[in-house]
Amino acid sequence: MGNPAVDPSNVVQALVYTLLDVFDATRDLYQTLRLKEKRDYEQSLRAKRLSRELEYLRDEEEEEGERGDESLALDRSAVKRRFEVGVREVGGKFAVGDVITQTALQSQIITLQSALITTFLYGPTTPDPISKHLSVLVTASREAGLQAVDALSAQQLRQLSIIPTPPRSTRSPAPRSSHPHRLPYPVTNETSTSTALIKSSSRNDHDDRSSPYPAKTTILTTTTRPPPQRTDTESTAFSGPISYATSPPQPVYCPYALDLQNHSSQPLSSSITHSTPGTVPFCPHCTRTLQLSPGKSWEVIKHDTPTPTTTTTSHLTTTPRERCFHISNRFVVKCHRPGADAGYMCVLCSRGASANETVCGDVKALVKHVWQDHAVWELEGEEDVEEWGPGGGVRRRSSVKQREDRRDSGLGLGVSGRRSVSLGPRRREVVEVVEYGRMGRPH
């Protein structure tokens, strides 16, 4: 949808509409590069014949791209909103503007256009990854949006300061008019809608696979409201102690989860291992719903490169060694906390040497955390995480009788429809997470 026609005398309005068009072009190029990055990644997986990773592309990659796209849209909306507020508060003179604002807007248009053209023309020929070009676009858009909003806000204050105030009357005060006088500064009440620009950190978002656009928030209205409560399903804290500023302290673990931690031979309750149509697994003590599928587990495949020692020869290659672990439902259950939205606290962190505690919003975030923040030796020492050998059998610890007992308690492994994610490389490790059903490990 194009911008409306502009009076030639309204210089600031014309410049704002031009900047909005550049924002649109930047967003279009960002979406095009995202699609190209996804296609290149799929081709790379096909070339390596990693069919399972190709079948289960990471959901968080899509979430990261959507957050970047929303960030670009937010920059545009903030500038448009700031201009509309200025016109409403000052009037037609705000659309005309002054030399200071006109110069500032022209500078931001040129800067953003330069980043856009450079990325479009020279991006495909450079050896840099596409993720770097995406980061350049997001950063340039963010800077242009912040500078444009600051320039429009400063113009509004300048023009409001020179508006003459009506002289005081010596007569008795007249009845209040239904139209109040305009105040010298814009007033924002508690229920008004604010426009926010989020200032992102300068790191390569797609390379470290972390959440790409969280950061410091700047509220562009005169009254700052408290931030909303967090509602995402990712980990609420990947390191450091957990604090609850707005809610009373909750128990660390559900009592039933503590029973499972303290009694390794205790099987899962039938409310978890057996579900009927229309019901979902739930904790027998706190009755919260558990995000599990009875009889299934999460498969984590890591490829860790062996570290050469002083006894190795120079021609010895450090070929990554595949390590396959199955994270059982029992591990997830003994991590759960009481309450519908209390999440899951990692028992590996609780038992570790550090004082860090990690609370994850759902099972997927918990599995992702185990992949990202725990080493192979920690998985080897966990009783409810089993390592599988290349032939499909348990490589360590469990006998056939123990596996029968686990299958009876809802921890069996097998083939079923896979609903999962495949998590990509981080440092020297690669993980693939797949959820398996009851009937036997697929070949």
mmCIF file of N, CA and C in Angstrom, residues 177-219:
data_model
loop_
_atom_site.group_PDB
_atom_site.id
_atom_site.type_symbol
_atom_site.label_atom_id
_atom_site.label_comp_id
_atom_site.label_asym_id
_atom_site.label_seq_id
_atom_site.Cartn_x
_atom_site.Cartn_y
_atom_site.Cartn_z
ATOM 1 N N SER A 177 -14.609 24.914 29.380
ATOM 2 C CA SER A 177 -15.029 24.517 28.040
ATOM 3 C C SER A 177 -14.867 23.016 27.865
ATOM 4 N N SER A 178 -15.594 22.480 26.947
ATOM 5 C CA SER A 178 -15.482 21.043 26.663
ATOM 6 C C SER A 178 -14.200 20.723 25.928
ATOM 7 N N HIS A 179 -13.472 21.766 25.424
ATOM 8 C CA HIS A 179 -12.216 21.550 24.710
ATOM 9 C C HIS A 179 -11.072 22.109 25.563
ATOM 10 N N PRO A 180 -10.315 21.293 26.254
ATOM 11 C CA PRO A 180 -9.224 21.807 27.107
ATOM 12 C C PRO A 180 -8.103 22.397 26.275
ATOM 13 N N HIS A 181 -7.350 23.312 26.942
ATOM 14 C CA HIS A 181 -6.208 23.914 26.258
ATOM 15 C C HIS A 181 -5.110 22.886 26.054
ATOM 16 N N ARG A 182 -4.375 23.069 24.970
ATOM 17 C CA ARG A 182 -3.269 22.171 24.681
ATOM 18 C C ARG A 182 -2.120 22.433 25.656
ATOM 19 N N LEU A 183 -1.603 21.384 26.236
ATOM 20 C CA LEU A 183 -0.492 21.510 27.164
ATOM 21 C C LEU A 183 0.807 21.706 26.393
ATOM 22 N N PRO A 184 1.811 22.306 27.021
ATOM 23 C CA PRO A 184 3.070 22.566 26.298
ATOM 24 C C PRO A 184 3.821 21.307 25.934
ATOM 25 N N TYR A 185 3.549 20.154 26.596
ATOM 26 C CA TYR A 185 4.223 18.906 26.285
ATOM 27 C C TYR A 185 3.184 17.817 26.133
ATOM 28 N N PRO A 186 3.431 16.860 25.293
ATOM 29 C CA PRO A 186 2.462 15.775 25.118
ATOM 30 C C PRO A 186 2.319 14.981 26.397
ATOM 31 N N VAL A 187 1.104 14.601 26.681
ATOM 32 C CA VAL A 187 0.792 13.836 27.883
ATOM 33 C C VAL A 187 0.383 12.437 27.479
ATOM 34 N N THR A 188 0.934 11.463 28.136
ATOM 35 C CA THR A 188 0.600 10.064 27.868
ATOM 36 C C THR A 188 0.024 9.462 29.136
ATOM 37 N N ASN A 189 -1.183 8.926 29.050
ATOM 38 C CA ASN A 189 -1.779 8.321 30.233
ATOM 39 C C ASN A 189 -1.413 6.855 30.297
ATOM 40 N N GLU A 190 -1.876 6.183 31.331
ATOM 41 C CA GLU A 190 -1.477 4.802 31.566
ATOM 42 C C GLU A 190 -2.056 3.836 30.554
ATOM 43 N N THR A 191 -3.155 4.262 29.886
ATOM 44 C CA THR A 191 -3.798 3.330 28.957
ATOM 45 C C THR A 191 -3.466 3.619 27.519
ATOM 46 N N SER A 192 -2.629 4.600 27.260
ATOM 47 C CA SER A 192 -2.298 4.912 25.883
ATOM 48 C C SER A 192 -1.360 3.877 25.307
ATOM 49 N N THR A 193 -1.278 3.847 24.005
ATOM 50 C CA THR A 193 -0.411 2.896 23.318
ATOM 51 C C THR A 193 0.933 3.538 23.050
ATOM 52 N N SER A 194 1.976 2.921 23.512
ATOM 53 C CA SER A 194 3.312 3.470 23.308
ATOM 54 C C SER A 194 3.972 2.801 22.124
ATOM 55 N N THR A 195 4.974 3.476 21.582
ATOM 56 C CA THR A 195 5.762 2.935 20.483
ATOM 57 C C THR A 195 7.158 2.659 20.993
ATOM 58 N N ALA A 196 7.654 1.465 20.790
ATOM 59 C CA ALA A 196 8.951 1.073 21.351
ATOM 60 C C ALA A 196 9.893 0.661 20.246
ATOM 61 N N LEU A 197 11.149 1.034 20.411
ATOM 62 C CA LEU A 197 12.220 0.544 19.557
ATOM 63 C C LEU A 197 13.139 -0.291 20.421
ATOM 64 N N ILE A 198 13.471 -1.491 19.990
ATOM 65 C CA ILE A 198 14.325 -2.391 20.751
ATOM 66 C C ILE A 198 15.725 -2.317 20.178
ATOM 67 N N LYS A 199 16.702 -2.059 21.011
ATOM 68 C CA LYS A 199 18.085 -1.917 20.569
ATOM 69 C C LYS A 199 18.783 -3.258 20.725
ATOM 70 N N SER A 200 19.150 -3.867 19.611
ATOM 71 C CA SER A 200 19.712 -5.215 19.661
ATOM 72 C C SER A 200 21.200 -5.162 19.920
ATOM 73 N N SER A 201 21.723 -6.308 20.423
ATOM 74 C CA SER A 201 23.158 -6.424 20.662
ATOM 75 C C SER A 201 23.863 -6.741 19.367
ATOM 76 N N SER A 202 25.138 -6.388 19.265
ATOM 77 C CA SER A 202 25.906 -6.572 18.032
ATOM 78 C C SER A 202 26.650 -7.892 18.067
ATOM 79 N N ARG A 203 25.907 -8.977 17.816
ATOM 80 C CA ARG A 203 26.550 -10.280 17.701
ATOM 81 C C ARG A 203 25.922 -11.013 16.541
ATOM 82 N N ASN A 204 26.621 -12.011 16.040
ATOM 83 C CA ASN A 204 26.146 -12.801 14.911
ATOM 84 C C ASN A 204 25.062 -13.737 15.386
ATOM 85 N N ASP A 205 23.813 -13.376 15.043
ATOM 86 C CA ASP A 205 22.684 -14.092 15.615
ATOM 87 C C ASP A 205 22.572 -15.502 15.098
ATOM 88 N N HIS A 206 22.781 -15.693 13.806
ATOM 89 C CA HIS A 206 22.530 -17.013 13.233
ATOM 90 C C HIS A 206 23.676 -17.965 13.486
ATOM 91 N N ASP A 207 24.836 -17.427 13.848
ATOM 92 C CA ASP A 207 25.961 -18.320 14.076
ATOM 93 C C ASP A 207 25.907 -18.961 15.435
ATOM 94 N N ASP A 208 25.538 -18.189 16.471
ATOM 95 C CA ASP A 208 25.549 -18.785 17.802
ATOM 96 C C ASP A 208 24.212 -19.402 18.162
ATOM 97 N N ARG A 209 23.210 -19.276 17.268
ATOM 98 C CA ARG A 209 21.913 -19.926 17.450
ATOM 99 C C ARG A 209 21.209 -19.498 18.725
ATOM 100 N N SER A 210 21.555 -18.361 19.239
ATOM 101 C CA SER A 210 20.865 -17.885 20.407
ATOM 102 C C SER A 210 19.748 -16.959 19.974
ATOM 103 N N SER A 211 18.949 -16.552 20.900
ATOM 104 C CA SER A 211 17.873 -15.692 20.612
ATOM 105 C C SER A 211 18.379 -14.390 20.040
ATOM 106 N N PRO A 212 18.054 -13.946 18.820
ATOM 107 C CA PRO A 212 18.818 -12.949 18.124
ATOM 108 C C PRO A 212 18.498 -11.516 18.435
ATOM 109 N N TYR A 213 17.276 -11.166 18.813
ATOM 110 C CA TYR A 213 16.923 -9.770 18.924
ATOM 111 C C TYR A 213 16.362 -9.363 20.282
ATOM 112 N N PRO A 214 16.739 -10.021 21.362
ATOM 113 C CA PRO A 214 16.314 -9.506 22.648
ATOM 114 C C PRO A 214 17.255 -8.407 23.068
ATOM 115 N N ALA A 215 16.792 -7.353 23.711
ATOM 116 C CA ALA A 215 17.724 -6.343 24.153
ATOM 117 C C ALA A 215 17.022 -5.271 24.930
ATOM 118 N N LYS A 216 17.741 -4.229 25.151
ATOM 119 C CA LYS A 216 17.285 -3.087 25.894
ATOM 120 C C LYS A 216 16.156 -2.409 25.153
ATOM 121 N N THR A 217 15.122 -2.014 25.865
ATOM 122 C CA THR A 217 13.955 -1.402 25.253
ATOM 123 C C THR A 217 13.903 0.070 25.599
ATOM 124 N N THR A 218 13.663 0.889 24.605
ATOM 125 C CA THR A 218 13.523 2.320 24.808
ATOM 126 C C THR A 218 12.086 2.709 24.510
ATOM 127 N N ILE A 219 11.379 3.261 25.496
ATOM 128 C CA ILE A 219 9.994 3.674 25.308
ATOM 129 C C ILE A 219 9.998 5.124 24.837
#
